[in-house]
CSV table of C-alpha atoms in Angstrom, one decimal:
chain,number,residue,atom,x,y,z
A,352,MET,CA,-81.3,28.5,-288.0
A,353,ILE,CA,-83.7,27.9,-285.7
A,354,GLY,CA,-84.4,24.9,-283.2
A,355,ILE,CA,-87.2,22.3,-284.0
A,356,ASN,CA,-90.0,22.7,-281.4
A,357,GLU,CA,-93.2,20.6,-280.5
A,358,ARG,CA,-95.5,22.5,-283.3
A,359,ASP,CA,-92.7,21.6,-285.6
A,360,LYS,CA,-92.4,18.1,-284.8
A,361,ALA,CA,-96.7,17.5,-284.4
A,362,VAL,CA,-96.7,19.2,-287.5
A,363,PHE,CA,-94.4,17.0,-289.5
A,364,GLU,CA,-95.9,13.5,-287.5
A,365,ALA,CA,-98.9,14.8,-289.2
A,366,GLY,CA,-97.2,15.3,-293.1
A,367,ILE,CA,-96.0,11.8,-292.3
A,368,LYS,CA,-99.5,10.1,-292.2
A,369,LEU,CA,-101.3,11.0,-294.7
A,370,GLY,CA,-98.2,10.3,-296.5
A,371,ALA,CA,-98.2,6.7,-295.6
A,372,LEU,CA,-101.6,6.0,-295.6
A,373,TYR,CA,-102.1,7.4,-299.2
A,374,HIS,CA,-99.0,5.5,-300.3
A,375,GLN,CA,-100.2,2.3,-298.7
A,376,PHE,CA,-104.0,1.8,-299.9
A,377,VAL,CA,-104.2,3.5,-303.1
A,378,GLY,CA,-104.6,0.4,-305.7
A,379,THR,CA,-106.7,-1.2,-303.1
A,380,PRO,CA,-109.5,-3.0,-304.6
A,381,ILE,CA,-113.1,-1.4,-303.4
A,382,SER,CA,-116.7,-1.5,-303.8
A,383,MET,CA,-120.0,0.0,-302.7
A,384,GLU,CA,-119.6,-3.1,-300.2
A,385,THR,CA,-116.4,-3.2,-299.0
A,386,ALA,CA,-116.0,0.8,-298.7
A,387,ASP,CA,-117.0,1.2,-294.8
A,388,ALA,CA,-114.8,-1.9,-293.8
A,389,LEU,CA,-111.7,-0.7,-295.7
A,390,GLU,CA,-112.2,2.6,-294.3
A,391,ARG,CA,-111.5,1.9,-290.4
A,392,THR,CA,-109.1,-0.3,-291.1
A,393,ILE,CA,-107.4,2.7,-293.1
A,394,GLU,CA,-108.0,4.4,-289.3
A,395,ASP,CA,-106.8,1.6,-287.2
A,396,SER,CA,-103.6,1.0,-288.1
A,397,ILE,CA,-102.5,4.5,-288.6
A,398,ALA,CA,-104.0,5.6,-285.9
A,399,LEU,CA,-101.0,2.8,-284.3
A,400,GLN,CA,-98.0,4.9,-285.8
A,401,PRO,CA,-97.5,7.4,-282.7
A,402,HIS,CA,-98.5,10.1,-281.9
A,403,VAL,CA,-102.2,9.9,-283.1
A,404,ARG,CA,-105.0,11.5,-281.1
A,405,SER,CA,-107.5,10.5,-283.8
A,406,VAL,CA,-108.0,9.6,-287.6
A,407,SER,CA,-110.7,9.4,-290.0
A,408,VAL,CA,-111.3,8.0,-292.7
A,409,SER,CA,-114.1,8.8,-295.6
A,410,ILE,CA,-114.1,7.3,-298.9
A,411,ASP,CA,-116.3,9.9,-301.4
A,412,ARG,CA,-119.2,6.8,-302.6
A,413,GLU,CA,-120.3,9.2,-305.9
A,414,MET,CA,-116.4,8.4,-306.6
A,415,VAL,CA,-116.6,5.3,-306.6
A,416,MET,CA,-120.0,4.2,-308.0
A,417,LYS,CA,-118.3,6.7,-311.2
A,418,LYS,CA,-115.3,4.5,-311.5
A,419,LEU,CA,-117.0,1.0,-311.2
A,420,ASN,CA,-116.0,-1.2,-313.5
A,421,PRO,CA,-118.9,-2.1,-315.3
A,422,ASN,CA,-118.0,-6.3,-316.2
A,423,PHE,CA,-116.5,-7.1,-312.6
A,424,ASN,CA,-118.7,-4.6,-309.9
A,425,TYR,CA,-115.5,-3.0,-308.5
A,426,CYS,CA,-112.7,0.1,-308.7
A,427,GLU,CA,-109.4,0.6,-307.1
A,428,LEU,CA,-109.4,3.0,-304.8
A,429,ASP,CA,-108.1,6.1,-305.5
A,430,GLY,CA,-105.8,8.9,-303.8
A,431,ARG,CA,-108.7,11.4,-305.5
A,432,MET,CA,-111.5,9.2,-303.2
A,433,LEU,CA,-110.1,10.4,-300.0
A,434,HIS,CA,-111.4,12.5,-297.0
A,435,VAL,CA,-108.8,12.1,-293.7
A,436,THR,CA,-108.7,14.3,-291.1
A,437,LEU,CA,-106.3,13.3,-288.6
A,438,GLN,CA,-105.1,15.2,-285.4
A,439,ILE,CA,-101.5,14.3,-284.1
A,440,ILE,CA,-100.8,14.8,-280.3
A,441,TYR,CA,-97.2,15.7,-279.3
A,442,LYS,CA,-96.0,16.1,-275.9
A,443,SER,CA,-99.0,19.1,-275.3
A,444,THR,CA,-99.4,20.1,-279.2
A,445,ILE,CA,-102.2,19.3,-281.5
A,446,ALA,CA,-102.3,19.4,-284.8
A,447,GLN,CA,-104.7,19.0,-287.2
A,448,ALA,CA,-104.6,18.1,-290.8
A,449,GLU,CA,-106.7,16.6,-293.6
A,450,LEU,CA,-106.1,14.9,-296.7
A,451,ALA,CA,-109.3,16.2,-299.7
A,452,TYR,CA,-109.9,16.4,-303.4
A,453,ASP,CA,-109.1,19.9,-304.1
A,454,GLU,CA,-111.6,19.3,-307.4
A,455,GLU,CA,-109.8,22.6,-309.1
A,456,LYS,CA,-106.7,21.3,-308.7
A,457,ASP,CA,-108.4,17.6,-309.6
A,458,TYR,CA,-105.4,17.1,-306.8
A,459,PRO,CA,-105.7,15.5,-303.7
A,460,LEU,CA,-104.7,18.1,-301.0
A,461,MET,CA,-103.2,18.0,-298.3
A,462,SER,CA,-103.5,20.6,-295.5
A,463,ILE,CA,-101.9,21.6,-291.8
A,464,LYS,CA,-105.6,22.8,-290.7
A,465,LYS,CA,-105.0,23.5,-287.0
A,466,ILE,CA,-102.7,23.4,-284.0
A,467,GLU,CA,-102.7,24.0,-280.6
A,468,GLU,CA,-101.4,24.1,-277.5
A,469,MET,CA,-103.6,22.2,-275.2
B,1001,MET,CA,-96.5,-24.2,-328.7
B,1002,ILE,CA,-100.1,-25.8,-326.7
B,1003,GLY,CA,-103.5,-23.5,-327.2
B,1004,ILE,CA,-103.9,-21.7,-324.5
B,1005,ASN,CA,-106.6,-23.3,-321.9
B,1006,GLU,CA,-109.3,-23.0,-319.1
B,1007,ARG,CA,-107.0,-24.8,-316.3
B,1008,ASP,CA,-104.4,-22.0,-317.6
B,1009,LYS,CA,-106.8,-19.3,-317.0
B,1010,ALA,CA,-107.8,-19.9,-313.3
B,1011,VAL,CA,-104.4,-21.1,-312.6
B,1012,PHE,CA,-102.6,-17.9,-313.9
B,1013,GLU,CA,-105.6,-15.6,-312.1
B,1014,ALA,CA,-104.3,-17.3,-309.3
B,1015,GLY,CA,-100.8,-15.7,-309.1
B,1016,ILE,CA,-102.2,-12.6,-310.4
B,1017,LYS,CA,-104.1,-12.7,-307.2
B,1018,LEU,CA,-101.6,-13.8,-305.0
B,1019,GLY,CA,-99.0,-11.4,-306.4
B,1020,ALA,CA,-101.3,-8.2,-305.9
B,1021,LEU,CA,-102.8,-8.8,-302.6
B,1022,TYR,CA,-98.9,-9.3,-301.1
B,1023,HIS,CA,-97.7,-6.0,-302.3
B,1024,GLN,CA,-100.9,-4.3,-301.9
B,1025,PHE,CA,-100.3,-5.0,-298.3
B,1026,VAL,CA,-97.1,-5.3,-297.5
B,1027,GLY,CA,-95.8,-2.8,-294.6
B,1028,THR,CA,-99.1,-1.9,-293.8
B,1029,PRO,CA,-98.8,-1.3,-289.7
B,1030,ILE,CA,-100.1,-3.5,-287.6
B,1031,SER,CA,-100.9,-5.2,-284.2
B,1032,MET,CA,-102.7,-7.3,-282.3
B,1033,GLU,CA,-106.0,-6.1,-281.4
B,1034,THR,CA,-105.8,-4.6,-285.5
B,1035,ALA,CA,-104.6,-8.6,-287.0
B,1036,ASP,CA,-108.6,-9.5,-286.9
B,1037,ALA,CA,-110.0,-6.8,-288.9
B,1038,LEU,CA,-106.9,-6.7,-291.3
B,1039,GLU,CA,-107.3,-9.9,-292.6
B,1040,ARG,CA,-111.0,-9.9,-293.5
B,1041,THR,CA,-109.7,-6.1,-295.4
B,1042,ILE,CA,-107.8,-8.2,-297.6
B,1043,GLU,CA,-109.7,-10.9,-298.0
B,1044,ASP,CA,-113.0,-8.9,-299.1
B,1045,SER,CA,-110.7,-6.6,-301.7
B,1046,ILE,CA,-109.7,-10.0,-303.7
B,1047,ALA,CA,-113.3,-11.1,-303.5
B,1048,LEU,CA,-113.7,-8.2,-305.6
B,1049,GLN,CA,-111.8,-9.5,-308.4
B,1050,PRO,CA,-113.0,-11.3,-311.2
B,1051,HIS,CA,-112.7,-15.1,-310.6
B,1052,VAL,CA,-111.9,-15.5,-307.2
B,1053,ARG,CA,-114.1,-18.5,-305.3
B,1054,SER,CA,-113.2,-17.9,-302.3
B,1055,VAL,CA,-110.1,-16.2,-300.1
B,1056,SER,CA,-109.1,-17.3,-297.0
B,1057,VAL,CA,-105.7,-14.6,-295.4
B,1058,SER,CA,-104.9,-15.8,-291.3
B,1059,ILE,CA,-102.2,-13.5,-290.3
B,1060,ASP,CA,-99.5,-15.5,-287.8
B,1061,ARG,CA,-99.7,-13.9,-284.5
B,1062,GLU,CA,-96.4,-14.6,-282.9
B,1063,MET,CA,-94.9,-13.1,-285.9
B,1064,VAL,CA,-97.0,-10.1,-285.1
B,1065,MET,CA,-96.3,-10.0,-281.4
B,1066,LYS,CA,-92.4,-11.3,-282.0
B,1067,LYS,CA,-92.2,-8.1,-284.4
B,1068,LEU,CA,-93.9,-5.7,-282.4
B,1069,ASN,CA,-91.8,-2.7,-281.8
B,1070,PRO,CA,-91.7,-1.7,-278.1
B,1071,ASN,CA,-92.0,1.3,-278.1
B,1072,PHE,CA,-94.6,1.8,-280.2
B,1073,ASN,CA,-97.0,-1.6,-279.9
B,1074,TYR,CA,-97.1,-2.0,-284.0
B,1075,CYS,CA,-95.4,-3.8,-286.5
B,1076,GLU,CA,-95.7,-4.0,-290.3
B,1077,LEU,CA,-97.2,-6.7,-292.1
B,1078,ASP,CA,-94.7,-8.0,-293.6
B,1079,GLY,CA,-95.0,-11.5,-295.8
B,1080,ARG,CA,-93.8,-13.8,-293.6
B,1081,MET,CA,-97.0,-13.3,-291.7
B,1082,LEU,CA,-99.3,-14.4,-294.5
B,1083,HIS,CA,-101.0,-17.3,-295.1
B,1084,VAL,CA,-104.2,-17.1,-297.9
B,1085,THR,CA,-105.8,-19.2,-299.5
B,1086,LEU,CA,-107.7,-19.2,-302.4
B,1087,GLN,CA,-110.1,-20.8,-305.0
B,1088,ILE,CA,-109.8,-19.4,-308.5
B,1089,ILE,CA,-112.8,-20.7,-310.7
B,1090,TYR,CA,-112.2,-20.6,-314.0
B,1091,LYS,CA,-115.7,-21.7,-316.4
B,1092,SER,CA,-115.9,-25.2,-315.2
B,1093,THR,CA,-112.0,-25.1,-313.6
B,1094,ILE,CA,-111.6,-24.5,-309.7
B,1095,ALA,CA,-107.5,-23.4,-309.1
B,1096,GLN,CA,-106.9,-23.7,-305.5
B,1097,ALA,CA,-103.2,-21.7,-303.7
B,1098,GLU,CA,-101.9,-21.3,-301.7
B,1099,LEU,CA,-99.4,-18.1,-299.5
B,1100,ALA,CA,-98.0,-19.5,-297.2
B,1101,TYR,CA,-93.7,-19.2,-295.4
B,1102,ASP,CA,-91.4,-21.4,-295.7
B,1103,GLU,CA,-88.9,-21.6,-292.9
B,1104,GLU,CA,-86.7,-23.6,-294.9
B,1105,LYS,CA,-86.3,-20.8,-297.7
B,1106,ASP,CA,-87.3,-18.1,-295.3
B,1107,TYR,CA,-89.2,-17.5,-298.1
B,1108,PRO,CA,-93.2,-16.4,-298.5
B,1109,LEU,CA,-94.6,-19.1,-300.0
B,1110,MET,CA,-96.8,-19.2,-303.5
B,1111,SER,CA,-97.8,-22.7,-304.7
B,1112,ILE,CA,-100.9,-24.3,-306.5
B,1113,LYS,CA,-102.6,-26.5,-304.4
B,1114,LYS,CA,-105.0,-28.2,-306.6
B,1115,ILE,CA,-106.9,-28.1,-309.9
B,1116,GLU,CA,-110.7,-29.6,-310.8
B,1117,GLU,CA,-112.9,-29.6,-312.9
B,1118,MET,CA,-116.7,-29.5,-311.2
C,92,MET,CA,-108.7,-34.0,-309.4
C,93,ILE,CA,-105.1,-34.0,-310.8
C,94,GLY,CA,-102.2,-33.4,-310.7
C,95,ILE,CA,-99.7,-30.1,-310.8
C,96,ASN,CA,-97.2,-30.2,-313.7
C,97,GLU,CA,-94.4,-28.0,-315.3
C,98,ARG,CA,-97.1,-25.9,-317.2
C,99,ASP,CA,-98.7,-25.2,-314.4
C,100,LYS,CA,-96.5,-24.0,-312.3
C,101,ALA,CA,-94.7,-22.1,-314.7
C,102,VAL,CA,-98.2,-20.2,-315.9
C,103,PHE,CA,-99.3,-19.8,-312.3
C,104,GLU,CA,-95.5,-18.2,-311.6
C,105,ALA,CA,-97.0,-15.4,-314.8
C,106,GLY,CA,-100.0,-14.7,-312.8
C,107,ILE,CA,-97.8,-13.7,-309.8
C,108,LYS,CA,-95.0,-11.4,-311.3
C,109,LEU,CA,-97.9,-8.7,-313.3
C,110,GLY,CA,-100.2,-9.1,-309.3
C,111,ALA,CA,-97.2,-8.2,-307.8
C,112,LEU,CA,-95.8,-5.6,-310.0
C,113,TYR,CA,-98.7,-4.3,-310.5
C,114,HIS,CA,-99.4,-3.6,-307.0
C,115,GLN,CA,-95.9,-2.1,-306.1
C,116,PHE,CA,-95.5,0.1,-308.2
C,117,VAL,CA,-99.3,1.7,-309.9
C,118,GLY,CA,-100.0,5.6,-307.8
C,119,THR,CA,-95.3,6.0,-307.3
C,120,PRO,CA,-94.9,9.4,-309.0
C,121,ILE,CA,-94.7,9.9,-312.3
C,122,SER,CA,-94.0,12.8,-315.6
C,123,MET,CA,-92.4,12.5,-319.2
C,124,GLU,CA,-88.9,12.7,-318.3
C,125,THR,CA,-88.6,9.8,-315.5
C,126,ALA,CA,-90.9,7.7,-317.5
C,127,ASP,CA,-88.3,5.7,-319.1
C,128,ALA,CA,-85.9,4.6,-315.7
C,129,LEU,CA,-89.1,3.8,-314.2
C,130,GLU,CA,-90.2,1.2,-317.0
C,131,ARG,CA,-85.7,0.3,-316.1
C,132,THR,CA,-87.4,0.0,-312.8
C,133,ILE,CA,-89.8,-2.0,-312.8
C,134,GLU,CA,-88.2,-4.3,-315.2
C,135,ASP,CA,-85.2,-4.4,-313.2
C,136,SER,CA,-87.1,-5.8,-309.6
C,137,ILE,CA,-89.3,-8.5,-310.9
C,138,ALA,CA,-86.3,-9.4,-312.8
C,139,LEU,CA,-85.1,-10.9,-309.4
C,140,GLN,CA,-87.9,-13.0,-308.7
C,141,PRO,CA,-87.6,-16.7,-309.5
C,142,HIS,CA,-88.2,-18.5,-312.4
C,143,VAL,CA,-88.5,-14.7,-314.2
C,144,ARG,CA,-87.2,-15.7,-318.0
C,145,SER,CA,-87.6,-11.5,-319.7
C,146,VAL,CA,-89.5,-8.3,-319.2
C,147,SER,CA,-90.5,-5.9,-320.4
C,148,VAL,CA,-92.0,-3.0,-319.0
C,149,SER,CA,-93.5,0.1,-321.3
C,150,ILE,CA,-95.5,3.3,-320.4
C,151,ASP,CA,-97.9,4.9,-322.1
C,152,ARG,CA,-96.7,8.4,-322.7
C,153,GLU,CA,-99.6,9.2,-323.7
C,154,MET,CA,-101.5,8.5,-321.3
C,155,VAL,CA,-98.9,10.3,-318.6
C,156,MET,CA,-99.4,13.5,-320.6
C,157,LYS,CA,-103.7,13.8,-320.3
C,158,LYS,CA,-102.9,12.7,-316.3
C,159,LEU,CA,-100.9,15.6,-316.3
C,160,ASN,CA,-101.4,17.5,-313.1
C,161,PRO,CA,-101.0,20.8,-315.2
C,162,ASN,CA,-100.2,22.8,-311.7
C,163,PHE,CA,-97.6,20.4,-310.9
C,164,ASN,CA,-96.7,18.9,-313.9
C,165,TYR,CA,-96.4,15.3,-312.4
C,166,CYS,CA,-99.2,12.5,-311.9
C,167,GLU,CA,-99.5,8.6,-310.7
C,168,LEU,CA,-97.9,5.7,-311.8
C,169,ASP,CA,-102.1,4.1,-313.3
C,170,GLY,CA,-102.5,0.8,-314.2
C,171,ARG,CA,-104.2,1.8,-317.0
C,172,MET,CA,-100.4,2.8,-318.3
C,173,LEU,CA,-98.3,0.1,-318.1
C,174,HIS,CA,-98.0,-2.5,-320.9
C,175,VAL,CA,-95.8,-5.6,-319.7
C,176,THR,CA,-95.1,-8.8,-321.4
C,177,LEU,CA,-93.3,-11.5,-319.9
C,178,GLN,CA,-91.5,-15.0,-319.9
C,179,ILE,CA,-91.6,-17.4,-317.5
C,180,ILE,CA,-89.3,-20.5,-317.8
C,181,TYR,CA,-89.7,-23.3,-315.3
C,182,LYS,CA,-87.7,-26.0,-315.9
C,183,SER,CA,-88.4,-26.0,-319.7
C,184,THR,CA,-91.8,-24.8,-320.1
C,185,ILE,CA,-92.0,-21.8,-321.2
C,186,ALA,CA,-94.8,-19.1,-320.0
C,187,GLN,CA,-94.9,-15.8,-321.7
C,188,ALA,CA,-97.9,-13.3,-320.5
C,189,GLU,CA,-99.1,-9.5,-321.4
C,190,LEU,CA,-100.2,-7.2,-319.4
C,191,ALA,CA,-102.0,-4.5,-321.3
C,192,TYR,CA,-105.2,-2.1,-321.3
C,193,ASP,CA,-108.2,-3.3,-322.8
C,194,GLU,CA,-110.0,-0.2,-324.1
C,195,GLU,CA,-113.1,-1.8,-324.4
C,196,LYS,CA,-113.4,-3.2,-320.9
C,197,ASP,CA,-111.7,0.2,-319.5
C,198,TYR,CA,-110.1,-2.9,-317.6
C,199,PRO,CA,-105.5,-3.0,-317.1
C,200,LEU,CA,-106.0,-6.7,-318.8
C,201,MET,CA,-103.5,-9.7,-317.3
C,202,SER,CA,-103.5,-12.5,-320.2
C,203,ILE,CA,-101.2,-15.6,-320.7
C,204,LYS,CA,-100.6,-15.2,-324.4
C,205,LYS,CA,-98.2,-18.1,-324.9
C,206,ILE,CA,-97.1,-21.7,-323.3
C,207,GLU,CA,-94.1,-23.4,-324.4
C,208,GLU,CA,-91.4,-26.6,-324.3
C,209,MET,CA,-88.6,-25.8,-325.1
D,413,MET,CA,-105.3,28.6,-281.9
D,414,ILE,CA,-102.6,29.8,-283.8
D,415,GLY,CA,-102.9,30.6,-287.7
D,416,ILE,CA,-100.7,28.3,-290.0
D,417,ASN,CA,-97.5,29.7,-291.1
D,418,GLU,CA,-94.9,28.8,-293.9
D,419,ARG,CA,-92.4,27.1,-291.2
D,420,ASP,CA,-95.7,25.0,-290.7
D,421,LYS,CA,-96.5,23.6,-294.5
D,422,ALA,CA,-92.8,23.5,-295.2
D,423,VAL,CA,-92.7,21.1,-291.8
D,424,PHE,CA,-95.7,20.0,-293.0
D,425,GLU,CA,-95.0,18.6,-296.7
D,426,ALA,CA,-91.4,17.4,-295.3
D,427,GLY,CA,-93.0,14.8,-293.7
D,428,ILE,CA,-95.9,14.1,-296.8
D,429,LYS,CA,-92.4,12.9,-298.4
D,430,LEU,CA,-91.5,10.5,-296.0
D,431,GLY,CA,-94.5,9.0,-295.9
D,432,ALA,CA,-95.4,8.6,-299.5
D,433,LEU,CA,-91.7,7.5,-300.2
D,434,TYR,CA,-91.6,4.4,-297.6
D,435,HIS,CA,-95.0,3.4,-298.6
D,436,GLN,CA,-95.1,3.8,-301.5
D,437,PHE,CA,-91.7,1.5,-302.3
D,438,VAL,CA,-91.3,-1.0,-298.9
D,439,GLY,CA,-91.6,-4.0,-300.6
D,440,THR,CA,-89.9,-3.7,-303.9
D,441,PRO,CA,-87.8,-6.2,-304.9
D,442,ILE,CA,-84.2,-5.6,-304.3
D,443,SER,CA,-79.8,-7.2,-305.3
D,444,MET,CA,-76.9,-5.7,-305.2
D,445,GLU,CA,-77.1,-4.8,-308.7
D,446,THR,CA,-80.3,-3.7,-309.0
D,447,ALA,CA,-80.0,-0.8,-305.6
D,448,ASP,CA,-78.5,1.9,-307.4
D,449,ALA,CA,-80.5,2.1,-309.7
D,450,LEU,CA,-83.4,2.2,-307.2
D,451,GLU,CA,-82.1,4.8,-305.5
D,452,ARG,CA,-81.9,7.6,-308.2
D,453,THR,CA,-85.8,6.3,-309.1
D,454,ILE,CA,-86.8,6.7,-305.7
D,455,GLU,CA,-84.8,9.9,-305.1
D,456,ASP,CA,-86.6,11.0,-308.9
D,457,SER,CA,-90.4,9.7,-308.2
D,458,ILE,CA,-90.1,12.0,-305.2
D,459,ALA,CA,-88.6,15.4,-306.6
D,460,LEU,CA,-91.4,15.7,-309.0
D,461,GLN,CA,-93.9,16.3,-305.8
D,462,PRO,CA,-95.0,20.0,-305.2
D,463,HIS,CA,-91.6,21.8,-303.0
D,464,VAL,CA,-89.3,19.5,-303.4
D,465,ARG,CA,-85.7,21.2,-303.3
D,466,SER,CA,-83.5,18.6,-303.0
D,467,VAL,CA,-83.7,14.1,-301.8
D,468,SER,CA,-80.7,11.8,-301.0
D,469,VAL,CA,-81.5,8.1,-300.5
D,470,SER,CA,-79.0,5.6,-299.4
D,471,ILE,CA,-79.8,2.2,-299.5
D,472,ASP,CA,-78.1,0.1,-296.7
D,473,ARG,CA,-76.0,-2.7,-298.9
D,474,GLU,CA,-74.9,-4.7,-295.5
D,475,MET,CA,-78.6,-4.9,-295.0
D,476,VAL,CA,-79.3,-5.4,-298.3
D,477,MET,CA,-76.9,-8.7,-298.0
D,478,LYS,CA,-77.9,-10.1,-294.9
D,479,LYS,CA,-81.1,-10.2,-296.2
D,480,LEU,CA,-81.1,-11.7,-299.8
D,481,ASN,CA,-82.5,-14.9,-300.0
D,482,PRO,CA,-79.9,-17.7,-300.7
D,483,ASN,CA,-82.1,-19.8,-302.5
D,484,PHE,CA,-83.1,-17.0,-304.4
D,485,ASN,CA,-80.3,-14.0,-304.4
D,486,TYR,CA,-82.4,-10.7,-303.9
D,487,CYS,CA,-84.8,-9.7,-300.8
D,488,GLU,CA,-87.3,-6.7,-300.3
D,489,LEU,CA,-86.7,-3.8,-300.3
D,490,ASP,CA,-87.4,-2.9,-296.0
D,491,GLY,CA,-88.0,0.2,-294.4
D,492,ARG,CA,-85.3,0.1,-292.0
D,493,MET,CA,-81.9,0.4,-295.5
D,494,LEU,CA,-83.4,2.8,-296.1
D,495,HIS,CA,-81.4,6.2,-295.7
D,496,VAL,CA,-83.0,9.5,-297.2
D,497,THR,CA,-82.4,12.6,-296.7
D,498,LEU,CA,-84.2,15.8,-298.1
D,499,GLN,CA,-85.5,19.5,-298.7
D,500,ILE,CA,-88.5,21.2,-298.8
D,501,ILE,CA,-88.6,24.7,-299.8
D,502,TYR,CA,-91.7,26.1,-299.4
D,503,LYS,CA,-91.6,29.9,-300.2
D,504,SER,CA,-88.7,31.4,-299.0
D,505,THR,CA,-88.5,28.4,-295.6
D,506,ILE,CA,-86.5,25.5,-296.0
D,507,ALA,CA,-86.9,22.9,-294.0
D,508,GLN,CA,-85.0,19.5,-294.0
D,509,ALA,CA,-85.7,16.0,-292.8
D,510,GLU,CA,-84.1,12.8,-292.3
D,511,LEU,CA,-85.1,9.1,-292.8
D,512,ALA,CA,-82.6,6.9,-291.0
D,513,TYR,CA,-82.6,3.4,-289.1
D,514,ASP,CA,-83.0,3.6,-285.5
D,515,GLU,CA,-80.7,0.9,-284.1
D,516,GLU,CA,-81.5,2.0,-280.5
D,517,LYS,CA,-85.4,1.7,-280.9
D,518,ASP,CA,-85.3,-1.1,-284.4
D,519,TYR,CA,-86.6,1.2,-286.4
D,520,PRO,CA,-87.1,2.9,-289.3
D,521,LEU,CA,-87.0,6.8,-287.7
D,522,MET,CA,-88.6,9.9,-288.9
D,523,SER,CA,-87.2,13.3,-287.7
D,524,ILE,CA,-87.1,17.0,-288.9
D,525,LYS,CA,-83.4,18.6,-288.5
D,526,LYS,CA,-83.6,21.5,-289.7
D,527,ILE,CA,-85.0,25.0,-290.3
D,528,GLU,CA,-83.6,28.2,-292.5
D,529,GLU,CA,-85.6,31.2,-293.6
D,530,MET,CA,-83.4,31.8,-297.2
């Protein structure tokens, strides 16, 4: 067994935020007109959570366009549409994580990208 | 048995929208600073759905204040915080519905308020 | 303006339940092995809500199969997979509503099917 | 900068699962009668996700009892009701994490408890 350190906590918090964001907002009705504001709302809500240093959300407009229902002109936010980069700061450790659609695996993949000591 | 009419459809759609909105957004992290933008995001997402004529969302700031976690300065959107008025238009029928906290029952109550022929 | 009656309330409640169910459970991880139990859980949670007389949920196994990620052997519950029939009883009025995938519109359509006086 | 290792990945995955679970299921209607089955459903859905070795969910019955609406005899699943223990296995590293209500902070706290090499 190994003691839990700052790095572990930073990385763990990064995972929490991506999991939370995904399952909170997937299913939200969205159109080309509302995508911008929805990106900001997701960012602002996640930024409230503990240890978030920064978060950037972008919704794939091409996928939104493809999924728009022709009768109703909107669709639902799908996890595959989300591209998120976030930084967690835990004491002096910064962990950067990402949610990005992996085309090959056809999967919205979350990954830890970088860990730094300040 | 009785045939389904325009009025039934308008009222039914009103129910759908309130149920959807509630269960999509409850749990979202919120603070005094993000409440405004979250209200607009909820309105804009529900306005995309079929037959919505108008929707107005207001989040009870006093309840947000009370629920703010003192360590983290945010809380989660609770159904009791939501006050929503929406109008559905189905052909020539307008149904107005509301979600409002009923203090006596301690329950976020959804109700149909008015039905009009245009 | 027209006064709200029992029939309106029954129909409105039916809408609420379908909207709620949809946005609460869409996004849940699911596989062929867990579909049965998830159907029961959705039914049981919606049956708790006021005025529900009965609710039956079935998840389209063919769609689950098609959406299963080959690397991970699960997918997310999609609104298109849901077939729901529910009955609301409000005083002596029974309203029956349905959520079913409409292939032509490629849309998970909610509709009110029948209204009866007991 | 420091390269990402197995341990980081195990810990990150643990965070993802807890964040996901929380925001997927919070808001679900629950009663004393449905709590058992809901625990199993949450466990089974999270167990489907990549790298989950085990997951155990228990819902605080006392809190459910206290929150039950006396008019309707159910309440909504609140994050404070959840006690979750989960193990992630990433290659030969096992990370154990927990979600538990922290009374002092009045906060549903997620924490990483143990990291082991097999």
